[in-house]
Coordinates of C-alpha atoms and ligand atoms in Angstrom, one line a residue:
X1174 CA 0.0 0.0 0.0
X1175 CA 1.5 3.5 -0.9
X1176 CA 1.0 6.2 1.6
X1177 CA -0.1 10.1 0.5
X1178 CA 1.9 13.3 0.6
X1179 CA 0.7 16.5 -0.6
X1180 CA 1.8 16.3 -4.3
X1181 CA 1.4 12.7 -5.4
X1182 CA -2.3 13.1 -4.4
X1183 CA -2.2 16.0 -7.3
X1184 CA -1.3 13.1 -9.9
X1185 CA -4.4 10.9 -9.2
X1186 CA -7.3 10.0 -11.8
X1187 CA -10.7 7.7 -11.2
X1188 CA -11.3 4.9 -13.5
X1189 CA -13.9 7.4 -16.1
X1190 CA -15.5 4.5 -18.0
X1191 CA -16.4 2.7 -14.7
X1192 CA -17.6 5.9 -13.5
X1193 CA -19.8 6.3 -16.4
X1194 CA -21.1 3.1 -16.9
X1195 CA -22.1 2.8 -13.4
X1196 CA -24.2 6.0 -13.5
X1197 CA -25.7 4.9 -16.6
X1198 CA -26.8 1.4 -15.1
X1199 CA -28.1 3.5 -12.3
X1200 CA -30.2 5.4 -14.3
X1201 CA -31.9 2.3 -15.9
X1202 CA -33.8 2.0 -12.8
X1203 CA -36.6 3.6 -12.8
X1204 CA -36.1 5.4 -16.3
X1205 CA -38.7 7.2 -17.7
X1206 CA -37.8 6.2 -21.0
X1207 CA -36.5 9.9 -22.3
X1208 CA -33.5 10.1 -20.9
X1209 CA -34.8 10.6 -17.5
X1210 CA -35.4 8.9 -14.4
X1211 CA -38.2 8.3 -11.9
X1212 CA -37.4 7.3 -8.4
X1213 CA -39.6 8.6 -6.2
X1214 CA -38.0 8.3 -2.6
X1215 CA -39.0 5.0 -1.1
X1216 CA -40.8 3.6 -3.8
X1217 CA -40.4 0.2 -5.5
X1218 CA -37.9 2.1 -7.6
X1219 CA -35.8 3.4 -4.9
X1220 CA -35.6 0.2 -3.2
X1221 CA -34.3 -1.1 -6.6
X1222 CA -31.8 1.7 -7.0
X1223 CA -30.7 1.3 -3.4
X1224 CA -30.7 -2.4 -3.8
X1225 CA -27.2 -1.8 -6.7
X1226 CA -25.8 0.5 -4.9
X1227 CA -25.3 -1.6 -1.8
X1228 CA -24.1 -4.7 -4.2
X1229 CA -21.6 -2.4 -5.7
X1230 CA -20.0 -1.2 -2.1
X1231 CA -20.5 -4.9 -0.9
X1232 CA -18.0 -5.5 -4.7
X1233 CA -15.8 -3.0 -3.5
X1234 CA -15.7 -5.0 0.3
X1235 CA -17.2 -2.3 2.1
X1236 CA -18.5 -2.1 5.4
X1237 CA -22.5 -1.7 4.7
X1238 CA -24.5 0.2 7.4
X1239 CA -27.9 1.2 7.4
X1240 CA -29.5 3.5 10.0
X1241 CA -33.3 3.9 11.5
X1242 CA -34.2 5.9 8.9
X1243 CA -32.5 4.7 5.8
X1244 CA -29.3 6.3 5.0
X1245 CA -26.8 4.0 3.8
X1246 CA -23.5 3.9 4.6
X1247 CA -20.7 1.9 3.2
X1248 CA -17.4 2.4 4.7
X1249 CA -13.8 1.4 3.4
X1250 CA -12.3 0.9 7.2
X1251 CA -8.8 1.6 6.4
X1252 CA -6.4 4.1 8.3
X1253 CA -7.7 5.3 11.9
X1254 CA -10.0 8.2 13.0
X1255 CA -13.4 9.4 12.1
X1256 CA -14.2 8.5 7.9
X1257 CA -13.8 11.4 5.4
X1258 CA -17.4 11.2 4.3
X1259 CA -18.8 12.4 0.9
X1260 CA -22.2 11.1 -0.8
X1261 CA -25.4 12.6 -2.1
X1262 CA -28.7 11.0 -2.7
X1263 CA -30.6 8.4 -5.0
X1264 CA -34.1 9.5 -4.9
X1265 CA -35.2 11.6 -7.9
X1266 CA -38.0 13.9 -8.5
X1267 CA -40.7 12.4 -10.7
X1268 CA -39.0 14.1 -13.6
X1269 CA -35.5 13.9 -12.7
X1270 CA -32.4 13.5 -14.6
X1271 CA -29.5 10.5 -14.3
X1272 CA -27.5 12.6 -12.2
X1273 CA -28.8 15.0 -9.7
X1274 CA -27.4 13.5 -6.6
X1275 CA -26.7 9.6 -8.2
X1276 CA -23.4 11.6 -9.6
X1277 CA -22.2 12.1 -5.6
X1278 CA -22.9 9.1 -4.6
X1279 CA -21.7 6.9 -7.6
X1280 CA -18.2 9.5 -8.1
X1281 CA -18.1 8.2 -4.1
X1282 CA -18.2 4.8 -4.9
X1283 CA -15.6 5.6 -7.8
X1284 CA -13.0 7.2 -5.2
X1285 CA -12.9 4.0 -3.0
X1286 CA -12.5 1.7 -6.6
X1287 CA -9.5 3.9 -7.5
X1288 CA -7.7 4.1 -4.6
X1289 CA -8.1 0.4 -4.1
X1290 CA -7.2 -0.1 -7.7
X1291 CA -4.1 1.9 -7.3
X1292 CA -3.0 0.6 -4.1
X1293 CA -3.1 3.6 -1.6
X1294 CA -3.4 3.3 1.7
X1295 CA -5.3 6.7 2.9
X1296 CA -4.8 7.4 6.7
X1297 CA -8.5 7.6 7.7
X1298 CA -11.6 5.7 6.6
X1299 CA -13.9 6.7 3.6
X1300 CA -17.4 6.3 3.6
X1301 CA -20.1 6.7 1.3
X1302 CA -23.3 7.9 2.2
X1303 CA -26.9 7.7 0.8
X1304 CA -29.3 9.8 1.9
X1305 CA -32.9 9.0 2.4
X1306 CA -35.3 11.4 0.5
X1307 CA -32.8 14.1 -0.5
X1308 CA -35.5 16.0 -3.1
X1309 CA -38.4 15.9 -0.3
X1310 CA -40.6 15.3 -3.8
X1311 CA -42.6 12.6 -2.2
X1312 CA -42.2 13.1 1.8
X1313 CA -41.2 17.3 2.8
X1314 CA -39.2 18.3 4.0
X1315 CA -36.1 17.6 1.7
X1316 CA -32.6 16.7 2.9
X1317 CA -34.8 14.5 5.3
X1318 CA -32.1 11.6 5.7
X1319 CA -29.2 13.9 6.7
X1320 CA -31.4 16.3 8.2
X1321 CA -32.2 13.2 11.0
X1322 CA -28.2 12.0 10.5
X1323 CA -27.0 15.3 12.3
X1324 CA -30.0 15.6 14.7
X1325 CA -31.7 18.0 12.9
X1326 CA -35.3 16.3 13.3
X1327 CA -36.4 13.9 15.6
X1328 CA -36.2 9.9 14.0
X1329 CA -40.0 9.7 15.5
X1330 CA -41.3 12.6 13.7
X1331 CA -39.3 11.7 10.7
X1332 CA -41.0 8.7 10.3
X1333 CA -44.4 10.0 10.6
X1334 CA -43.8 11.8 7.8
X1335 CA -46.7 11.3 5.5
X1336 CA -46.1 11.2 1.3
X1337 CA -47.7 13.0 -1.2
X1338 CA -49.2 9.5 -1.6
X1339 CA -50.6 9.5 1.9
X1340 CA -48.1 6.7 3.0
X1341 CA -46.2 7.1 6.5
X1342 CA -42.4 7.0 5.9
X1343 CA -41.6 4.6 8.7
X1344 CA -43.9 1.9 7.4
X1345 CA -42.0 2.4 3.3
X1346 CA -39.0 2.4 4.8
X1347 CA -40.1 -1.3 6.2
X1348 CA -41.9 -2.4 3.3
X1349 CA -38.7 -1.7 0.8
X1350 CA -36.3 -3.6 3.7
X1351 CA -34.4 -0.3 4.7
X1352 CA -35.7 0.4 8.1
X1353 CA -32.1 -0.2 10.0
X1354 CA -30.4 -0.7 13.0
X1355 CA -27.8 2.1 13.2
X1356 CA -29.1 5.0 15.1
X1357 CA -29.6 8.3 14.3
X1358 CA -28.1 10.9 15.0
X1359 CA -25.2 9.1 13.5
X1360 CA -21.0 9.4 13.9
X1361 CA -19.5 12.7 13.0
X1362 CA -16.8 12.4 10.3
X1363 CA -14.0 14.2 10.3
X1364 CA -15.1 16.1 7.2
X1365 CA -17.7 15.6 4.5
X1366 CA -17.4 16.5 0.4
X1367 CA -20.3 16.2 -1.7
X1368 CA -19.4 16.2 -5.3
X1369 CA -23.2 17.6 -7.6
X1370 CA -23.8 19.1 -10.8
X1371 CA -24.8 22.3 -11.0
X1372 CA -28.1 22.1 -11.9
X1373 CA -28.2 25.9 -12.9
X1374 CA -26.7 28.1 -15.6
X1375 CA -23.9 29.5 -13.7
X1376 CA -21.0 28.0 -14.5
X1377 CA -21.6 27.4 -18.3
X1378 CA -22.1 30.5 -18.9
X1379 CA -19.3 31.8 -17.4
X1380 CA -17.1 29.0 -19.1
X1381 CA -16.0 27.7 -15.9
X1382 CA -15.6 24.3 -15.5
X1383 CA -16.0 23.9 -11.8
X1384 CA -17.8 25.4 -9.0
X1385 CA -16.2 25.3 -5.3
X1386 CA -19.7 25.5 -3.1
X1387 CA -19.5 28.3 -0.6
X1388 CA -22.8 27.7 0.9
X1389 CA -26.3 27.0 0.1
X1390 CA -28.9 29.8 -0.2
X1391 CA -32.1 29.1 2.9
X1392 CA -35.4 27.8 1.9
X1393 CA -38.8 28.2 2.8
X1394 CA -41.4 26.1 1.6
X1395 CA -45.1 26.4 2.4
X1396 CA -48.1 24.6 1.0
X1397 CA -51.6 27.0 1.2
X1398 CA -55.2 25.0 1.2
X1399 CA -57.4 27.7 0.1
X1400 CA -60.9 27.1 0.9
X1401 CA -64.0 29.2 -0.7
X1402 CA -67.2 28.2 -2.3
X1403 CA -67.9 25.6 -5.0
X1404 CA -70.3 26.9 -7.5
X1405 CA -71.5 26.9 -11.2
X1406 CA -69.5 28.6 -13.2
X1407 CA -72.6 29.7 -15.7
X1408 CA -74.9 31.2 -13.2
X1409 CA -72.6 32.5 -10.3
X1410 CA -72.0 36.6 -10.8
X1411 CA -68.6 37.2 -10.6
X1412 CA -68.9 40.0 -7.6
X1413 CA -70.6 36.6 -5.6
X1414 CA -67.9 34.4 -6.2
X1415 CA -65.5 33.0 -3.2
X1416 CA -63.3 31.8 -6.3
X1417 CA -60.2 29.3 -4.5
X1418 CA -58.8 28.8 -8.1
X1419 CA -58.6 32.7 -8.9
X1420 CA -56.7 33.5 -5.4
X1421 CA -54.0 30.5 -5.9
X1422 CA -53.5 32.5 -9.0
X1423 CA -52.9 35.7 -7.8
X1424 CA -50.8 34.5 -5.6
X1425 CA -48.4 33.0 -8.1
X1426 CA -48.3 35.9 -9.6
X1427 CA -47.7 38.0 -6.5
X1428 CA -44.5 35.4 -6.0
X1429 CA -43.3 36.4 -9.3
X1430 CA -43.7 39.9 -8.4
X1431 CA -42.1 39.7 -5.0
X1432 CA -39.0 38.0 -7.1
X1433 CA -38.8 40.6 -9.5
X1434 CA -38.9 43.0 -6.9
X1435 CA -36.3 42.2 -4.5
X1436 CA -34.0 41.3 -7.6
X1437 CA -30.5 39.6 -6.8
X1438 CA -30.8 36.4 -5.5
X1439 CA -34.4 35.8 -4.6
X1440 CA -36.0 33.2 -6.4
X1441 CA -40.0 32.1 -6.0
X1442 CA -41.9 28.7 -7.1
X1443 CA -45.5 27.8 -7.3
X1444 CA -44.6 23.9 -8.5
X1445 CA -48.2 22.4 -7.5
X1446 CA -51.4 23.5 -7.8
X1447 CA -54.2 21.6 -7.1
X1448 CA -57.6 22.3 -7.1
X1449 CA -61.1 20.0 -6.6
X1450 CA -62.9 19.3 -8.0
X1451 CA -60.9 20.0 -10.7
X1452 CA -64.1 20.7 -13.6
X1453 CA -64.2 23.0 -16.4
X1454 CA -67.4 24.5 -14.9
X1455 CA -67.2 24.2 -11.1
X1456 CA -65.5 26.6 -9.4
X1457 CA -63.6 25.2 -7.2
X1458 CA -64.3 24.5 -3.5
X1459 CA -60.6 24.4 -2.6
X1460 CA -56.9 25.0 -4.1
X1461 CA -54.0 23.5 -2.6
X1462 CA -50.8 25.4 -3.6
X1463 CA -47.1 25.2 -2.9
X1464 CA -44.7 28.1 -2.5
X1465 CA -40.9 27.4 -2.8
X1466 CA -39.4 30.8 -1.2
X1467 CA -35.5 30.9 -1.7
X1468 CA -32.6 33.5 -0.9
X1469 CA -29.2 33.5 0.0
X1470 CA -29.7 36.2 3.3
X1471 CA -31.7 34.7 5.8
X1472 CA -33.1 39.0 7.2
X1473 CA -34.7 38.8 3.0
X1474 CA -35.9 35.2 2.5
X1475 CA -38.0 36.6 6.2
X1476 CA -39.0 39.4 3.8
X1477 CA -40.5 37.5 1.6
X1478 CA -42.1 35.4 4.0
X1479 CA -44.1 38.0 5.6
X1480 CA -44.7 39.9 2.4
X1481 CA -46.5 36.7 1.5
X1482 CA -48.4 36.2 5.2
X1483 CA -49.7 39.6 4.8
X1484 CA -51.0 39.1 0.9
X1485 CA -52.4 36.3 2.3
X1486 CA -54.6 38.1 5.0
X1487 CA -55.7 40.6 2.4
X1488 CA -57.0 38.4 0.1
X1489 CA -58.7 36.4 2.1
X1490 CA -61.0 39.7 3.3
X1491 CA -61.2 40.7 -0.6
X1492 CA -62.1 37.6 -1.7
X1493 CA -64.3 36.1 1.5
X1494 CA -62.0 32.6 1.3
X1495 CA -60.0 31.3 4.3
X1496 CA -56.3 30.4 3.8
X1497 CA -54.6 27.6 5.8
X1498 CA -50.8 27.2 5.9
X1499 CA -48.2 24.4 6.3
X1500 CA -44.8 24.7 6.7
X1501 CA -42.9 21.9 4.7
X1502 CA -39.3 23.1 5.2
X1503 CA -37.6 25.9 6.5
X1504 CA -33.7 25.8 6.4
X1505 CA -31.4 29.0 6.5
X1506 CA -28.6 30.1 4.4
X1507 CA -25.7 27.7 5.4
X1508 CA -21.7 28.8 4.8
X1509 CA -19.4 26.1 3.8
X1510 CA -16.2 25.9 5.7
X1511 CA -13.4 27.9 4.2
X1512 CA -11.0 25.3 4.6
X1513 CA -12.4 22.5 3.2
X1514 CA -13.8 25.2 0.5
X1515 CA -10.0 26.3 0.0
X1516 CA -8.9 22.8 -0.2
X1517 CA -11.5 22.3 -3.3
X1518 CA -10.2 25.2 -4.6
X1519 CA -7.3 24.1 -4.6
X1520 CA -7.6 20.7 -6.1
X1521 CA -9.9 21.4 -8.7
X1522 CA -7.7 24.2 -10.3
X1523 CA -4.8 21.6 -10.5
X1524 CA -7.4 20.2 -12.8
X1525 CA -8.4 23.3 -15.1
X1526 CA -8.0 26.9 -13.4
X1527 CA -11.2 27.9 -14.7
X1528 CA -12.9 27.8 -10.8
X1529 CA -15.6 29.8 -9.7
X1530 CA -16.6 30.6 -5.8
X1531 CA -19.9 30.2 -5.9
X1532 CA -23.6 29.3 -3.4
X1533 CA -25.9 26.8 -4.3
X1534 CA -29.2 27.2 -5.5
X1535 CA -30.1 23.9 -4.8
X1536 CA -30.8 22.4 -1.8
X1537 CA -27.7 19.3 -0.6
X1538 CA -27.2 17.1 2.1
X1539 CA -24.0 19.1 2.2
X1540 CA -25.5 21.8 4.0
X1541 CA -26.9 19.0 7.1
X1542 CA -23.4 17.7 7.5
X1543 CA -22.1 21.4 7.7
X1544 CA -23.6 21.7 11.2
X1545 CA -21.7 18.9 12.4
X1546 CA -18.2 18.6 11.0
X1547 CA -16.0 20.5 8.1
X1548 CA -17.9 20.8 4.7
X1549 CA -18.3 21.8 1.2
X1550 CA -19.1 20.7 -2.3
X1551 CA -17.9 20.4 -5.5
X1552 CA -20.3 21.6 -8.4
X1553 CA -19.4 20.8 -12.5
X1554 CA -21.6 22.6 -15.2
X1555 CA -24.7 21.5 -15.9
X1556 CA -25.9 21.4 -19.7
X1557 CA -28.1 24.7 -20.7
X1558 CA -28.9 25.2 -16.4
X1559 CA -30.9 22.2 -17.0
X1560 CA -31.9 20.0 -13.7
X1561 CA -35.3 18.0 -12.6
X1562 CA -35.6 17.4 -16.0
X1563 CA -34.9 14.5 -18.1
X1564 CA -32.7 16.6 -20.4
X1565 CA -30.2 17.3 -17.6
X1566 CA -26.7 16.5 -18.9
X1567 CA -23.1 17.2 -18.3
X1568 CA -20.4 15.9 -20.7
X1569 CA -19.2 12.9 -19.8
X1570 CA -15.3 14.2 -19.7
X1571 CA -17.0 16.8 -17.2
X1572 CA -18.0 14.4 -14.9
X1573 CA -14.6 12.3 -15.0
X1574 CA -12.8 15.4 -14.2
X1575 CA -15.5 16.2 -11.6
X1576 CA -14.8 12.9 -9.9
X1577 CA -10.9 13.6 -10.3
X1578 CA -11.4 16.5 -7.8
X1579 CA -13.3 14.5 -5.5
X1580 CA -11.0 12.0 -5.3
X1581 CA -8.3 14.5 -4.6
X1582 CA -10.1 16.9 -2.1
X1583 CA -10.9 13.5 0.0
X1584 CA -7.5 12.5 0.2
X1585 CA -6.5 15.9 1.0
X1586 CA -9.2 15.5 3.7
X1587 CA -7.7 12.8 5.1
X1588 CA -4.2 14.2 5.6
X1589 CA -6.2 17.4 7.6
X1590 CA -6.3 18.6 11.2
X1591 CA -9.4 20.9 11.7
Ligands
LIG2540 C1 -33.5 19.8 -4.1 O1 -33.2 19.3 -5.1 C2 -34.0 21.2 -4.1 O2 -35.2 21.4 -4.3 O3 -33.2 22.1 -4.0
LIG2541 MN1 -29.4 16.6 -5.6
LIG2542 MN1 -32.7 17.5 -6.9

């Protein structure tokens, strides 16, 4: 077994065709036929997706650990010490792409083949985790797993978590056999490195070819039940209406406007509407809509927040219908440590100079695992800013190199006192 110094980790390369033919068996499962995938978290399809993963780190002889509510862990138990940890996720939206967050996890996977391959020896463990319901598409709020993993949210309330389905988490996690033993919260490792595309415009249209993740911008999202008075639509004047369906609208429309208004960062969803019972000439008795609130500076994203609340109250006098909020998630702006973020830096411009400092827009299981030990991310360019979307794509050269950091930064990682 060799050992590491500074430089000769600068010299290191993963195996790029495993790399890639691994994320495109991956993306087999569950694929929605158009270049996409569909893993909803906890679904058959999950299961399946989880279920080659684990044979792949059981391939590589890792340690396999799953915890109470799902994460998996495998572990290459070499060296002494906490692991350097990196990972992602394996759930997808219902219109995902092959490689928001299987790209972390699978570049993960590739790190441990290498240095095994190549016959280093690093000083501390490395693990690999998977994180239960990353995209919070099916069960909110998102980052679930590593939200629980650090302590974040109680395992109990976790698992009461009901899908969009109406199943309770705890009894999925059971019925696809990964309801573990390992309790949450779990170990702290000595650092942790998650390696994600983009999944926004930033970096290709700066020509950059990396990103080295300062932070990740906070989030707020809230789900309104609007409730008013189902009617005909021929005979009902339009001053006597209690119209649900009109005030969802307006208030997509006032998130648009609060966006354009504050400018900069601030960015404002309505994903989900839903209204019942849903007929060309009813008008509806109820709206369900979702607001996805996000900005980099916690004192704005509150800004928005209560610009919102009070819109609210004013339309509900105006238009006589009651409004009932739930919050789904609510996570402020995190920062990245500047060491490990100066270490990725570092090691990704021995690759191509072209590195950009930059947040996330997208939510990571980075910024859980910032609260308990030394973290960033690495970000490549993602084809046209295209994510949660089948066309997602990042040159496959990209995503070698990508992996090339990651493999460097962790054995970096391993060689640092924080
Ligand atoms: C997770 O993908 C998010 O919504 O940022
Ligand atoms: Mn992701
Ligand atoms: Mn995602």
């Amino acid at each position: 077994m060799k050992s590491l110094n500074p430089s000769s980790i600068a010299s290191l390369k993963v195996n790029g065709e495993r790399l890639l033919q691994r994320l495109d068996a991956l993306a087999d499962v569950g694929s929605t036929g158009d270049g996409g995938c569909c893993r909803l978290a906890l679904t058959d399809d999950d299961k399946a997706g989880r279920d080659l993963v684990v044979a792949w780190m059981q391939d590589l002889d890792l340690e396999v650990v799953v915890d109470k509510i799902g994460n998996i862990f495998g572990t290459w138990k070499v060296g002494a010490g906490s692991p350097v940890m990196t990972g992602s996720h394996i759930d997808t939206v219902r219109t995902g792409g092959k490689f928001d967050g299987n790209y972390g996890v699978l570049a993960g996977l590739e790190v441990i083949a290498t240095c095994k391959d190549l016959g280093i020896a690093p000083s501390r463990p490395l693990c690999v985790g998977v994180f239960t319901d990353e995209e919070g598409a099916r069960f909110a709020p998102d980052m679930l797993g590593s939200l629980v993993y650090v302590g974040g949210m109680a395992l109990d309330e976790a698992l009461d978590a009901v899908s969009i389905d109406g199943m309770r988490l705890g009894d999925e996690l059971e019925r696809i056999g990964y309801a573990g033993a390992a309790p949450c919260p779990g170990p702290v490792p000595h650092a942790f490195v998650e390696l994600h595309i983009e999944q926004g415009p930033v970096l290709e249209v700066e020509d950059r070819a990396f990103g080295a993740v300062t932070g990740v911008q906070g989030i707020s999202w809230q789900e309104m039940t609007i409730v008013g008075q189902s009617n005909h639509a021929g005979t009902t004047p339009m001053h006597m209406r209690r119209d649900p369906a009109f005030v969802a609208a307006m208030l997509a429309v006032y998130l648009r406007e609060i966006a354009e208004r504050f400018g900069g960062d601030q960015v404002c969803t309505v994903g989900k509407i839903d209204l019942h019972p849903n007929l060309i000439n009813v008008i509806a008795a109820r709206a369900t809509i979702t607001l996805d609130i996000r900005n980099t500076d916690e004192a704005t994203l509150r800004d928005a927040e209560n610009l919102v609340d009070t819109f609210c109250f004013q339309i509900e006098q105006d238009e006589g219908v009651s409004i009932t909020k739930r919050q789904l998630a609510r996570f402020e702006p995190v920062t990245f440590d500047e060491r490990v973020i100066k270490i990725v830096e570092k090691r990704a411009a021995e690759i191509d100079e072209r590195v950009k400092r930059m947040p996330s827009g997208a939510g990571h299981d980075a910024q859980m695992l910032a609260r308990v030990c030394p973290t960033a991310m690495v970000f490549v360019p993602s084809k046209d800013g295209i994510s949660h979307n089948p066309r997602e794509h990042t040159e496959p050269q990209q995503l070698i190199e990508g992996a090339n950091v990651l493999l460097r930064v962790m054995l970096d990682l391993t060689e640092t006192d924080f």
